[in-house]
Structures are given as structure tokens and as C-alpha cells.
Coordinates of C-alpha atoms and ligand atoms in Angstrom, one line a residue:
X1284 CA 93.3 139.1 165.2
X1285 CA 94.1 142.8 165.2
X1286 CA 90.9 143.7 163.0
X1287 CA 88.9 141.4 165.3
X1288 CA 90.0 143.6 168.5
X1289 CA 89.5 146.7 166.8
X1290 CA 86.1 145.9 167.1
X1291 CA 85.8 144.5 170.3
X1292 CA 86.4 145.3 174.1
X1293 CA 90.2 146.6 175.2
X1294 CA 91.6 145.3 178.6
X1295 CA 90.6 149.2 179.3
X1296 CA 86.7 148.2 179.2
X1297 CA 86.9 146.4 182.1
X1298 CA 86.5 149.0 184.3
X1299 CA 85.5 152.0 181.5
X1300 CA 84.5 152.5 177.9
X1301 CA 88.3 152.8 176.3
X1302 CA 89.1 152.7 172.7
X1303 CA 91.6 149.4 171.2
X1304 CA 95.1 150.0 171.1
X1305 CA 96.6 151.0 168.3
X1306 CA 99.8 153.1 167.7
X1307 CA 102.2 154.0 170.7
X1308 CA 104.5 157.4 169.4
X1309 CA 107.2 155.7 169.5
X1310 CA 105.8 152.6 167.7
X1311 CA 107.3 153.6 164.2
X1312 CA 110.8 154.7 163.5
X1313 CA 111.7 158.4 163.6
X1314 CA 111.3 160.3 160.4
X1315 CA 114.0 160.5 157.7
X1316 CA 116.3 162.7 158.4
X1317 CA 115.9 166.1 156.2
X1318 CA 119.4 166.9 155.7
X1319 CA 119.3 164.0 153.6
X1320 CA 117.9 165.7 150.5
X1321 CA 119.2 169.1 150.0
X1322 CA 117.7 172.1 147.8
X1323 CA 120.2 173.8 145.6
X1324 CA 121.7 176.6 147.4
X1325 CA 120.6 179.9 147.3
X1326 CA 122.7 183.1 147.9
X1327 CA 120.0 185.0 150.1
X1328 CA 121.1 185.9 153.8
X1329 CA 119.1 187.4 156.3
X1330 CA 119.7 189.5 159.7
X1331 CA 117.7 188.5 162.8
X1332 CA 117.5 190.6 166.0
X1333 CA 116.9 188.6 168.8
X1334 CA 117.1 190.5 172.1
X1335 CA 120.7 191.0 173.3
X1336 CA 122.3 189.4 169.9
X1337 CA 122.0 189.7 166.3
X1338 CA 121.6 186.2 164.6
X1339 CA 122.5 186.4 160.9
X1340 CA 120.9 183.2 159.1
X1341 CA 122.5 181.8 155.9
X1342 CA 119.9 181.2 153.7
X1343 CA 122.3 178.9 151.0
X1344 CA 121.8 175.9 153.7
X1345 CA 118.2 175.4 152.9
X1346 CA 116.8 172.1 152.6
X1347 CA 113.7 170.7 151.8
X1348 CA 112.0 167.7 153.8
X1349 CA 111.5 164.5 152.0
X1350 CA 107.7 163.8 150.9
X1351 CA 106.9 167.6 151.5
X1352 CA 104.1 168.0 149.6
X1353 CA 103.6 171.7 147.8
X1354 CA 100.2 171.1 147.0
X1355 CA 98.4 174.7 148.0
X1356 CA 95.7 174.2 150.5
X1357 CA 94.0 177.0 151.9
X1358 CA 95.6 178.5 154.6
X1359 CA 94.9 177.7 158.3
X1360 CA 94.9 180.4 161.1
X1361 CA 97.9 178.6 162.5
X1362 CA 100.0 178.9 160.0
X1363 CA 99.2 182.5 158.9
X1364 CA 100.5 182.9 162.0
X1365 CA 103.5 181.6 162.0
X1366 CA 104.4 183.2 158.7
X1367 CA 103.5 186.7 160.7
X1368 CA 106.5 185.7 162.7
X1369 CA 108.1 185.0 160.7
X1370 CA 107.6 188.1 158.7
X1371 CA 107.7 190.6 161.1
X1372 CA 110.8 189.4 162.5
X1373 CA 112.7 189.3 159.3
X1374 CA 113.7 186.4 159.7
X1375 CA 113.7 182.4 161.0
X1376 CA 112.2 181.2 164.0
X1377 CA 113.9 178.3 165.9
X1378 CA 112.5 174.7 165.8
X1379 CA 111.6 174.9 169.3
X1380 CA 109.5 178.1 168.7
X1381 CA 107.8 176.3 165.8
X1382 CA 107.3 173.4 168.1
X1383 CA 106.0 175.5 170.6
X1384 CA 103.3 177.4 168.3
X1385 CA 101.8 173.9 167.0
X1386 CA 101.8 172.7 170.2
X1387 CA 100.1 175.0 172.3
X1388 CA 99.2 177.9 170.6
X1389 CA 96.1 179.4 172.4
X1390 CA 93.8 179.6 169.3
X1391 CA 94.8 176.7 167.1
X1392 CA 97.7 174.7 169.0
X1393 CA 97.3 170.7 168.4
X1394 CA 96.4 169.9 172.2
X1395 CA 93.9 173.0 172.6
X1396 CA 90.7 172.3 170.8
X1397 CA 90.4 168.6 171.0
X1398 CA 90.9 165.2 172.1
X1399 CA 94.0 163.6 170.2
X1400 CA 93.8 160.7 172.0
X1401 CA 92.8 156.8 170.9
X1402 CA 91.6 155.4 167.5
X1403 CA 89.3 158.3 166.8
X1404 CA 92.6 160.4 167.3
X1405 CA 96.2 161.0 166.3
X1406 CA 98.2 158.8 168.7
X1407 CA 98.0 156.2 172.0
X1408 CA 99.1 156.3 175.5
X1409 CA 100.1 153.8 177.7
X1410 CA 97.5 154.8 180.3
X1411 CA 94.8 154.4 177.2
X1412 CA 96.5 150.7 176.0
X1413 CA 95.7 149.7 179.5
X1414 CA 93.8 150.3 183.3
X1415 CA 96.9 148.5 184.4
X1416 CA 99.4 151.0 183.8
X1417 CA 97.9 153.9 185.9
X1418 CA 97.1 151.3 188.6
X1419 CA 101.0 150.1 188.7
X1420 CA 101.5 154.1 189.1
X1421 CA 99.1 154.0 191.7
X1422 CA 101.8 151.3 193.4
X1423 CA 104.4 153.4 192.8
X1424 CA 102.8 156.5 194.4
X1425 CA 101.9 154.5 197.4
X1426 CA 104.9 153.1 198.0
X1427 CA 106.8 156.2 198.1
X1428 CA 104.5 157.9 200.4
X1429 CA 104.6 155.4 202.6
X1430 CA 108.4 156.4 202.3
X1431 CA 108.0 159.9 202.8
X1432 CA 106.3 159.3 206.4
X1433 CA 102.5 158.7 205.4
X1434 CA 102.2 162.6 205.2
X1435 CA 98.8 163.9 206.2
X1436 CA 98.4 166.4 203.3
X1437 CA 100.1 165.8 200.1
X1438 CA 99.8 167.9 196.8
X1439 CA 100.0 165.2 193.9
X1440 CA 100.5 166.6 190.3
X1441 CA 100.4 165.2 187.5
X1442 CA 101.9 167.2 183.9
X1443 CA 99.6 166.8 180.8
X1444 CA 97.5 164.0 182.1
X1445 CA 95.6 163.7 178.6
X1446 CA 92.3 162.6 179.1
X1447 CA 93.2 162.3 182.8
X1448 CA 92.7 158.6 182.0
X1449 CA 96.2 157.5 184.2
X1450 CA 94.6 159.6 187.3
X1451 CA 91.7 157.9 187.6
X1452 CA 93.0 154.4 187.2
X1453 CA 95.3 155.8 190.3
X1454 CA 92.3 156.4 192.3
X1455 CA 90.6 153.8 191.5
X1456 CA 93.7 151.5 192.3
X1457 CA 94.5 153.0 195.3
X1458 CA 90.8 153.8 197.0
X1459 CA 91.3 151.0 199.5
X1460 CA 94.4 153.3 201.0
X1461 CA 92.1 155.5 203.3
X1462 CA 94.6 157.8 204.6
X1463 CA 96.4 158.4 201.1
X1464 CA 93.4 159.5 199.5
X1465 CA 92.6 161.2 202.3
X1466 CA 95.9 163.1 202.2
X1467 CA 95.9 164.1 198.4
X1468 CA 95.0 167.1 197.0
X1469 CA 95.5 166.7 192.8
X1470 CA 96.8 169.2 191.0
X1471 CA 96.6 169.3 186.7
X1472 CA 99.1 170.7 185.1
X1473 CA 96.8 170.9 181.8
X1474 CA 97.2 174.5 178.8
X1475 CA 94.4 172.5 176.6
X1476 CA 91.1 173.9 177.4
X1477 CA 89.4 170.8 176.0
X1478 CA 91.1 168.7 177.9
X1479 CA 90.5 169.9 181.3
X1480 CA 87.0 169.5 180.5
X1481 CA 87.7 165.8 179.4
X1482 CA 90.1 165.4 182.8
X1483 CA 87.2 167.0 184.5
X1484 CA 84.7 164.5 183.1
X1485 CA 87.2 161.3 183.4
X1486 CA 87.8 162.6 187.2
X1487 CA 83.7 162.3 187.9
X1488 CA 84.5 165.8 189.2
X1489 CA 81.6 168.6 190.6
X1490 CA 82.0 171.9 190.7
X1491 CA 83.1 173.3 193.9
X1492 CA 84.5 176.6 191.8
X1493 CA 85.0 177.0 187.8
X1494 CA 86.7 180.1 188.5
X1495 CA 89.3 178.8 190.4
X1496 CA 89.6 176.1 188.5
X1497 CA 89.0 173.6 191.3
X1498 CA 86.5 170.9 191.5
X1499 CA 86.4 167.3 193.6
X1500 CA 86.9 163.7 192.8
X1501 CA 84.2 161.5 193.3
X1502 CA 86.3 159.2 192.5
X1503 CA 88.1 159.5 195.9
X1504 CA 86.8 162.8 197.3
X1505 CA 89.6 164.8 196.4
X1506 CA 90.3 168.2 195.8
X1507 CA 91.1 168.9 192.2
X1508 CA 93.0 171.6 190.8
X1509 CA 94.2 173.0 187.6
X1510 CA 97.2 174.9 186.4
X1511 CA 98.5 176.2 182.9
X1512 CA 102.3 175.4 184.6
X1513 CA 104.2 173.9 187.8
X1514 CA 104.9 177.5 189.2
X1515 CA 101.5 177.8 189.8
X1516 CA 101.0 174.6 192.0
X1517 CA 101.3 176.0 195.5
X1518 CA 104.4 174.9 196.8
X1519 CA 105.9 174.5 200.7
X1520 CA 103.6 170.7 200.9
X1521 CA 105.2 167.7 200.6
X1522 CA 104.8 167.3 196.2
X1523 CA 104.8 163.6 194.4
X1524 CA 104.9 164.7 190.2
X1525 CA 104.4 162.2 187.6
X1526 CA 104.6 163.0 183.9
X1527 CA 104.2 160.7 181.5
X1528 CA 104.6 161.3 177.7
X1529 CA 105.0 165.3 179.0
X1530 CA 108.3 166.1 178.4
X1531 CA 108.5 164.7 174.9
X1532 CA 105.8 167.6 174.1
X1533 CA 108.5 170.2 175.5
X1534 CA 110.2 172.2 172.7
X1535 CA 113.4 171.2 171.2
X1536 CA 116.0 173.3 169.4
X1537 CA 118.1 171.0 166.8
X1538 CA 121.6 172.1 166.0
X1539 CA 123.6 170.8 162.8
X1540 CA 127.3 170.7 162.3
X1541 CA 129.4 169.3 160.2
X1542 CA 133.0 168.0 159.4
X1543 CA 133.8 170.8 157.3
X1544 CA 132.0 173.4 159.3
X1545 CA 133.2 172.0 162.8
X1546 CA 136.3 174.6 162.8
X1547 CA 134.8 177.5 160.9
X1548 CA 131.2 177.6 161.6
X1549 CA 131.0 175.4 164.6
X1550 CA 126.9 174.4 165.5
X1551 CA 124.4 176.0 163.5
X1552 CA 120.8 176.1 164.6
X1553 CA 118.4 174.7 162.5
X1554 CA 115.2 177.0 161.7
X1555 CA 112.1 177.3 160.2
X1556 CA 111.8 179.9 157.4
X1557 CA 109.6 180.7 154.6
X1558 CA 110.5 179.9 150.9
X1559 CA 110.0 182.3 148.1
X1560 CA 107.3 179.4 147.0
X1561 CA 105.8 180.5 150.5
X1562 CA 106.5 176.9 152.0
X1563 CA 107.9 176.5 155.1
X1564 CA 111.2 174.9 154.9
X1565 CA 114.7 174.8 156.8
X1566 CA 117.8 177.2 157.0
X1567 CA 120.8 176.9 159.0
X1568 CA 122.2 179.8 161.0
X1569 CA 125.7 180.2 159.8
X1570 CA 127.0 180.8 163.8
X1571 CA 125.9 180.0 166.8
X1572 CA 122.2 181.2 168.3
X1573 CA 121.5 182.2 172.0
X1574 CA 120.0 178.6 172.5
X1575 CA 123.8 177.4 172.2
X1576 CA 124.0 178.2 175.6
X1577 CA 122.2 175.3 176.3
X1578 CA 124.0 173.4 174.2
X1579 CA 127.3 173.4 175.6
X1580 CA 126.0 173.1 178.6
X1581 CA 124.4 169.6 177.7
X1582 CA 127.9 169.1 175.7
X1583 CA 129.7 169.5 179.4
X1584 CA 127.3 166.0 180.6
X1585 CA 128.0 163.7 177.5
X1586 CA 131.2 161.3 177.3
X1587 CA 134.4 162.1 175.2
X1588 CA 132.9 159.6 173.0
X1589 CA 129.5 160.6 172.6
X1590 CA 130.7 164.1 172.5
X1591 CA 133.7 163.1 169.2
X1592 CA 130.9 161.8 167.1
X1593 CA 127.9 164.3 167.9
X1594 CA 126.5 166.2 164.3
X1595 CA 123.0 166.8 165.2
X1596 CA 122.3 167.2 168.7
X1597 CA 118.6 167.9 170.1
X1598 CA 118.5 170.4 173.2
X1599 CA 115.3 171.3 175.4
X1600 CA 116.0 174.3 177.7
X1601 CA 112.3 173.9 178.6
X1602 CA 112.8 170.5 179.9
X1603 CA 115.7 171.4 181.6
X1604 CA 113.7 174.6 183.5
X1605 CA 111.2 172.0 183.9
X1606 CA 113.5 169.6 185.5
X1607 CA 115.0 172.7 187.9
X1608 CA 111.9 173.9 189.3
X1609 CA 110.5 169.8 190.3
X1610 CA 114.0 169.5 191.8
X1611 CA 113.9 173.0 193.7
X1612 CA 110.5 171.9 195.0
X1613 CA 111.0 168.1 196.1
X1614 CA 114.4 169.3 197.8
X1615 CA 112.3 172.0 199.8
X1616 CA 109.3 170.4 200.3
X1617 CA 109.7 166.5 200.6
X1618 CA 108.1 164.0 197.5
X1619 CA 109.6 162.6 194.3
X1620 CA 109.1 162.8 190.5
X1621 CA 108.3 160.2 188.4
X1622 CA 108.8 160.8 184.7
X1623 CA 108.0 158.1 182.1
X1624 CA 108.8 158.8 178.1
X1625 CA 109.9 157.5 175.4
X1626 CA 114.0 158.3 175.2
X1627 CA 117.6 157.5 175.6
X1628 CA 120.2 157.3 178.4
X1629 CA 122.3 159.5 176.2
X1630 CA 122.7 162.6 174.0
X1631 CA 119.9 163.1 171.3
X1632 CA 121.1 163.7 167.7
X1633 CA 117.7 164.4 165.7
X1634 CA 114.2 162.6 166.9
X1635 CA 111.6 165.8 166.0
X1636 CA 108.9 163.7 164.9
X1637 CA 105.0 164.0 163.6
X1638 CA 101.9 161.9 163.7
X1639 CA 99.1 162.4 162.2
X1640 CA 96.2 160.0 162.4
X1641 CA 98.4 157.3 163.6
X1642 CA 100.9 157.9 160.7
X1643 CA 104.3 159.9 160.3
X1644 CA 103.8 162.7 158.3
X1645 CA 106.3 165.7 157.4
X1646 CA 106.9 167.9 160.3
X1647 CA 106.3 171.2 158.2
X1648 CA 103.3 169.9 156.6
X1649 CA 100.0 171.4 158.0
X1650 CA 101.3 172.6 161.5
X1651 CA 98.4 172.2 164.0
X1652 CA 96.7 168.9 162.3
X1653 CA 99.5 166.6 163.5
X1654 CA 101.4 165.8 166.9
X1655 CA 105.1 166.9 167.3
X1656 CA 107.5 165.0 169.5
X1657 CA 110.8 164.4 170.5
X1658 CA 113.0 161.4 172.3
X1659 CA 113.8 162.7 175.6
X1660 CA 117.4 162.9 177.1
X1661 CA 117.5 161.3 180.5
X1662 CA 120.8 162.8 181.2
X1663 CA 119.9 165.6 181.1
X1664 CA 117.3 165.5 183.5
X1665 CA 119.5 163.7 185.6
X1666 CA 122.1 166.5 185.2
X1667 CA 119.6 169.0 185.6
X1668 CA 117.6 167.8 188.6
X1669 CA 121.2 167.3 190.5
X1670 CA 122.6 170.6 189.5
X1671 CA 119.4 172.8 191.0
X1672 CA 119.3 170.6 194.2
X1673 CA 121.7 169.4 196.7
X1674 CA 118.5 167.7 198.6
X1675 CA 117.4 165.5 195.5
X1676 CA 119.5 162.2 194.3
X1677 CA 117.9 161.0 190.7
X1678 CA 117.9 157.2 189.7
X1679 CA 117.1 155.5 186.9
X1680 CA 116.6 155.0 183.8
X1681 CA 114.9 151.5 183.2
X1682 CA 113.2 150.5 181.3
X1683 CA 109.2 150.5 181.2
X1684 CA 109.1 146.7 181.5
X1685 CA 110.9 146.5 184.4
X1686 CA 109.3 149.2 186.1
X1687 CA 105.8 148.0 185.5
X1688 CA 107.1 144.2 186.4
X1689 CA 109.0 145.2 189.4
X1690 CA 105.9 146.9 190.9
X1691 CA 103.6 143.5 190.1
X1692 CA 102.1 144.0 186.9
X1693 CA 102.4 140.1 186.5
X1694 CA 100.1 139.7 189.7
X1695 CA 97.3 142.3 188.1
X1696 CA 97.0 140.8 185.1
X1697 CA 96.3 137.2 186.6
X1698 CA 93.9 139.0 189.1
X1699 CA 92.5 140.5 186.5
X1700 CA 92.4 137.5 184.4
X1701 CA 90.3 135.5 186.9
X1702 CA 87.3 137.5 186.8
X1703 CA 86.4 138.1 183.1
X1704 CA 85.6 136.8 179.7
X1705 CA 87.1 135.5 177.0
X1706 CA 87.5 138.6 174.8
X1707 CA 88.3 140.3 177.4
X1708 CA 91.0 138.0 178.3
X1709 CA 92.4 138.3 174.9
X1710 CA 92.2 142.5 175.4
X1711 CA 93.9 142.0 178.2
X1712 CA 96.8 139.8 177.3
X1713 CA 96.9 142.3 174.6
X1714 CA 97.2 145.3 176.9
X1715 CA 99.9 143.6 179.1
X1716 CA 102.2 142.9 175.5
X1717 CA 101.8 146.5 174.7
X1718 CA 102.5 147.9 177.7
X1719 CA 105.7 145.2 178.8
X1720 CA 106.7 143.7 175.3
X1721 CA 109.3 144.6 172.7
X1722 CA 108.4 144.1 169.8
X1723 CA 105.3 142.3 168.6
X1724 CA 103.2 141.5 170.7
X1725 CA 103.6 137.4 170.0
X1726 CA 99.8 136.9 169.4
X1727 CA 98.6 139.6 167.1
X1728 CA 98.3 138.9 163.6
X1729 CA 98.2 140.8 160.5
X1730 CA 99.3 143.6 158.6
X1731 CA 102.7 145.0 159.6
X1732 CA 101.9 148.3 159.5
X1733 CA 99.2 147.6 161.8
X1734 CA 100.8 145.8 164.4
X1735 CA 101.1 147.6 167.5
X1736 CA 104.9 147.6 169.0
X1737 CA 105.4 147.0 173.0
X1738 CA 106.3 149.6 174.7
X1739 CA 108.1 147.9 177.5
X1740 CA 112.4 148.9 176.1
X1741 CA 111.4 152.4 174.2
X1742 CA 109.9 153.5 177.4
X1743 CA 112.0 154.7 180.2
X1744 CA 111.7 155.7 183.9
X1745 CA 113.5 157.6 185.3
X1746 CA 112.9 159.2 189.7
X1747 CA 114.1 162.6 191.5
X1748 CA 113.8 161.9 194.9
X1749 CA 114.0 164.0 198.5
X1750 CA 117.2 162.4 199.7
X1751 CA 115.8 162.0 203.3
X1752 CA 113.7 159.4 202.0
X1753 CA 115.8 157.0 200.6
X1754 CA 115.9 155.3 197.4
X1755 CA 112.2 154.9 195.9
X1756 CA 110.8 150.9 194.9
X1757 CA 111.4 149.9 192.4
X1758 CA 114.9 152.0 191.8
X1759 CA 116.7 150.5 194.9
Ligands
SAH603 N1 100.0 162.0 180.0 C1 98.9 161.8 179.1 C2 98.9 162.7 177.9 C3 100.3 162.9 177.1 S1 100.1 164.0 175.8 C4 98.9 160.3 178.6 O1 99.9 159.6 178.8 O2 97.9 159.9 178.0 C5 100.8 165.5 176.4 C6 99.9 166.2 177.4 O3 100.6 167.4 177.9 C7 98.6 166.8 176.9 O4 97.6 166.7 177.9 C8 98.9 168.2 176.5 O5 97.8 169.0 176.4 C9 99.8 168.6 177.7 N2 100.8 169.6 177.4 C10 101.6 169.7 176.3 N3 102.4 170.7 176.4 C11 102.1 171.4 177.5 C12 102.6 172.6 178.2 N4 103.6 173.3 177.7 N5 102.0 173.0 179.3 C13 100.9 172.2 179.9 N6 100.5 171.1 179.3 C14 101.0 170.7 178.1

């Protein structure tokens, strides 16, 4: 059955030309972990000055990933790069800057050049699985406007919107709401190149000015705009932010302790160096790194318990800034967040993960070619959004499932149902398992590794809110 809808119309291709869906990133299980097969030590060390400390990094902890192959390719832009940094630095760069660099390095980052996205690509979205899911958004975004007063101008931004594909299933959804289109203006929060051209295109956009980067909608004659971050959306207008599968691309620094070197070393970092076979590979700093900061500070939120068992822990200062800066604006300016990602309500211990082609690959191995991600922590956005704002109350996480079938996703997909064909149907029963179900979906056959896992319990969402406006459907 699977083979059969590869090759035929998704539940998307009732209202555009979408691709089947196929892997979700958080379909698989994480990658091994790679403190599971140490190297033999070596006794090198190295000095790093980082400004305002001096980070010595023990090169005896070095390990090797599992499956890492050795094989010598030519080498790509990217990771000449990277080995500069290495280089020049003397030393090891933190995960998160190695995250950072495949991600969205100007020249060669994964997101820059091209679209990742669908079958064709690396990995799927929910907003590609299914027109349903940016139409259930659509809901949400109503809804809480009509909380916030029905403002008359409201500045809506969305954070890595991809192929812009969840935006226009919004606008689409929501056309027959006059006076919210009427009061949007859109703003993209987008640092791939390619894909604001692809957001532009998805958007049935015209120029109004390249240079400004602003164009409008035909879609729902709105302005659109585009930004390479939040601080440059105008602020001081009420502000409704959605990201979905955004913070999971938000660097992460991984940190390592354990038993024996809890009292004497306490948390390492873990880094990215270069071996003397000129592979990258990992190495432990021997004390704590500036980014520990951040660590403790995520230590002070978890639970005695979560906090007695913790060896790796994953920390995202970015994501916390992130988090700051939405709450600062939302508290000021009226409007909510929505953020939807794969994750946990609770600490992170080690979730770095890469996909390539719709497979897991090793994260070191040909940095550019494949998608990085990482679970996010909800509590710390939680923590994060509360601590910058006294205006801002958070709720959530649930779960995707209940999010989508609180808001009625049961009712569109028997609308939906009444006015197509048979394979279409099928694409779209299919859409709705992916998108809502956990596990498989119950009527898709075939190989395991081809199965596509629901979405509807890895998924969470999770709402900052103005306080003034009460608590947002369908959190309450
Ligand atoms: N929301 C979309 C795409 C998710 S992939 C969907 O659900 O289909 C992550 C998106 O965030 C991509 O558009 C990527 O280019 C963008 N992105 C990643 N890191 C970013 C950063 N630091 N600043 C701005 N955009 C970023």
C-alpha cells in the first residue's frame, strides 16, 4: 500500500501539487550513543582561548562514532572550513558551533542552497504530510486573535517556515475571516536564500520591493516580509509567532559526566576536534566551558530526581535567547507563541541527530549533506519565557494529537472526505494517521523501514501567551 501511494496523490494534492509522506525526523529512534565505543586514549592536550577564559581540552577522552566511515572523499568547502577553525583556534569547537556551521553556514549550510524538503529531499514536515495541519493552525491563530480583541493590525511571524507550505494552508484556511486577513501583516523569519524564493513562490507573492525584502500575498493580499532573525521584525504591534520544527534546528551544546568524574571533573563539554587521521571526531573538555553557564542554569529547573540521574544533558542557549526575546515582545506588545517540535517535558540527556535522505547517518560524516537536529526541552522554554516576562503565563505541553483534535481536525477530514476520490481518500486517511497517530498508521502495509510513524505523541505544543488575554483554545 505504501509503494502504491508513493506513486499516487497525497491528501496534500487536494488543494496543491505535494510530494507522499514519507519520514517525519522524529520517525526513527535517535542515533546510538557515541560514548558507547571509545578510541584508546591518547595523551595529547590542548589550550583553547576563548574570550574571557582559557578552556584546556583533554584530548585522552576521544571517541569515535559508531559506523564512521574513514573512507577519504574529496573535501567539501564546508568542511575545509570547519577544520580552519578548528585550526586556527588551536583547538575544539563546541557541538553547538559545529551545529551551527552545518546548519546555516552562508556558503554551504544544509538549509542555504536548496530545498530539503519531501521525497526528493532529506526529511518531512507535518505541514508537507498534510493541508490539514496548517489549516488546524489557521484555527488556532483565529481563535486567539479573536482573544486578543480582533486587533486591526497584527504582525504574524512565522520562524523557518520551509517551503512556506504551513503559511499558505493558513491563508487559505482562514480567507473567509475578512478582517483577520485584513489585519495581518506576515513576517518570515527565513537565513536560507533558496528558500525565501520557494516561500516566495508558495505565497503566490509579487514584488512590491526585492530590496526590502517585502512582497504581497495573493493568497490573501497581505504584506509579506522577510527577516534573517526575530530582532529584526518590527516590534510595538500586537505579534502571534508560530514555529514549527524551528527550535529543533537551534544549536545544542552536549555536556558528559560521569560517576567517577562527577567530584573531580564535574560536566565536560563535548567537542568537535580533528584527528591526526584528519577525521573529525569527539574530545571532552576536562573542566567546565563558558556554555556551563547555561547549564546550571537549566540544572536550577529540573527535579531532585531528574537532576540525581542526569550524565549527558543537551543545553540550547540559543533557544533559550530565542524564547526571551518572543516573551519580551508578546508581554509588551499583546499576541502569543505557538511552538510545535518534536521533544520532551523534561531534561534532554543526548538527542543530536542526522538525516540524510530519509536515513540516520553519523553526525560527523559529510557535514552540510545531511540535516542536524535535536529533541527540544519544553521546560526550558517554559522557564525561559516566564523568567524574561512578568506579562506572559506559558501552557502546555500536549501532545500534537490532542492539539490538532481539540481544534477539529476530526471535522476536516470528514469535510474533506465528502468531496473527493477514492485515492485521494486513502491519501487522506493517510495524512490524518501521520499527523494524529502513534505508531503505525493501522492501514499501511509493507516494509518496516518504510512505514511512516504518526506524529501525533512525539510532537508537542506548547503556548506563551499575553496574560491579559486569557488562556488560549485549546490550552484552557
Ligand atoms: N517549519 C517548516 C520548516 C522546518 S525546517 C516546516 O515545518 O516544514 C527549519 C527551518 O528553519 C528551515 O526553513 C530553515 O532554513 C530555517 N532555519 C534554521 N535555522 C535557522 C536560523 N538560525 N535562522 C533562521 N532560519 C533558520
Amino acid at each position: 500500500m505504501l509503494r502504491k501511494l508513493l506513486t499516487q496523490p497525497s491528501s496534500r494534492r487536494l488543494l496543491s501539487s505535494g510530494i507522499p509522506p514519507l519520514f517525519s525526523k522524529s520517525s526513527l529512534s535517535p542515533f546510538s550513543s557515541l560514548s558507547s565505543s571509545p578510541e584508546p586514549p591518547s595523551s595529547e592536550s590542548t589550550t583553547v582561548e576563548h574570550p574571557g577564559t582559557t578552556i584546556s581540552v583533554d584530548r585522552s577522552s576521544l571517541y569515535t562514532p559508531p559506523e564512521h566511515s574513514h573512507e577519504s572523499t574529496p573535501e567539501t568547502e564546508l568542511v575545509k572550513h570547519l577544520k580552519n577553525i578548528i585550526k586556527f583556534r588551536d583547538g575544539p569547537i563546541s557541538v553547538a558551533e559545529y551545529m551551527e556551521e552545518v546548519l546555516t553556514n552562508p556558503k554551504a549550510g544544509f538549509y542555504m542552497n536548496r530545498d530539503v524538503f519531501g521525497a526528493q529531499g532529506d526529511f518531512i514536515t507535518s505541514p508537507e504530510v498534510s493541508q490539514m495541519f496548517g489549516e488546524m493552525i489557521g484555527v488556532w491563530t483565529v481563535c486567539l486573535w479573536e482573544q486578543m480583541g480582533r486587533p486591526e493590525r497584527v504582525n504574524l511571524v512565522e520562524l523557518g517556515p520551509g517551503r512556506g507550505t504551513l503559511m499558505a494552508d493558513l491563508l487559505r484556511g482562514t480567507s473567509k475571516f475578512k478582517n483577520f486577513t485584513e489585519s495581518l501583516h506576515i513576517h518570515l523569519v527565513e537565513c536560507s536564500p533558496a528558500l525565501q524564493k520557494l516561500q516566495h513562490q508558495n505565497l503566490k507573492c509579487t514584488d512590491e520591493s526585492s530590496l526590502e525584502k517585502k512582497a504581497i500575498s495573493s493568497l490573501a493580499g497581505t504584506p509579506v516580509h522577510w527577516h534573517a532573525t526575530l530582532e529584526e521584525v518590527p516590534s510595538g504591534v500586537p505579534t502571534i509567532i508560530i514555529a514549527h520544527e524551528f527550535y529543533d534546528a537551534l544549536p545544542v551544546h552536549q555536556f558528559q559526566t560521569q560517576s567517577l568524574q562527577k567530584s573531580s571533573r564535574g560536566w565536560c563539554e563535548k567537542m568537535v576536534d580533528v584527528g591526526e587521521d584528519s577525521q573529525f571526531r569527539f574530545v571532552l573538555s576536562p573542566q567546565p566551558t563558558p556554555a556551563a553557564l547555561y547549564l546550571m542554569k537549566r540544572c536550577t529547573w529540573a527535579t531532585p530526581e531528574e537532576r540525581e540521574k542526569l550524565e549527558h544533558v543537551e543545553i540550547s542557549p540559543k533557544s533559550m535567547d530565542l524564547t526571551q526575546e518572543m516573551a519580551k515582545r508578546i508581554g509588551s506588545d499583546g499576541g502569543g507563541a505557538l511552538i510545535i517540535d518534536y521533544g520532551m517535558n523534561a531534561i534532554i540527556s543526548d538527542s543530536l541527530q542526522a538525516i540524510r535522505k530519509h536515513k540516520f547517518v553519523n553526525i560527523l560524516d559529510d557535514p552540510g549533506s545531511a540535516d542536524l537536529s535535536a529533541y527540544v526541552d519544553f521546560p526550558s522554554i517554559k522557564h525561559s519565557a516566564e523568567e524574561a516576562s512578568e506579562n506572559v503565563s506559558v501552557h502546555g505541553p500536549m501532545t500534537q494529537s490532542q492539539f490538532l483534535g481539540s481544534l477539529g481536525i476530526n471535522f476536516r477530514v470528514d469535510a474533506l472526505l465528502q468531496n473527493c476520490n477514492d485515492e485521494q481518500a486513502e491519501s487522506l486517511r493517510a495524512g490524518y494517521w501521520q499527523l494524529v497517530g502513534d505508531g503505525e498508521a493501522p492501514f499501511w502495509e509493507g516494509p518496516h523501514e518504510q512505514t511512516p510513524i504518526g506524529m501525533g505523541t512525539r510532537y508537542l505544543a506548547m503556548t506563551i501567551v499575553n496574560k491579559n488575554q486569557g488562556i488560549p483554545a485549546p490550552f484552557q
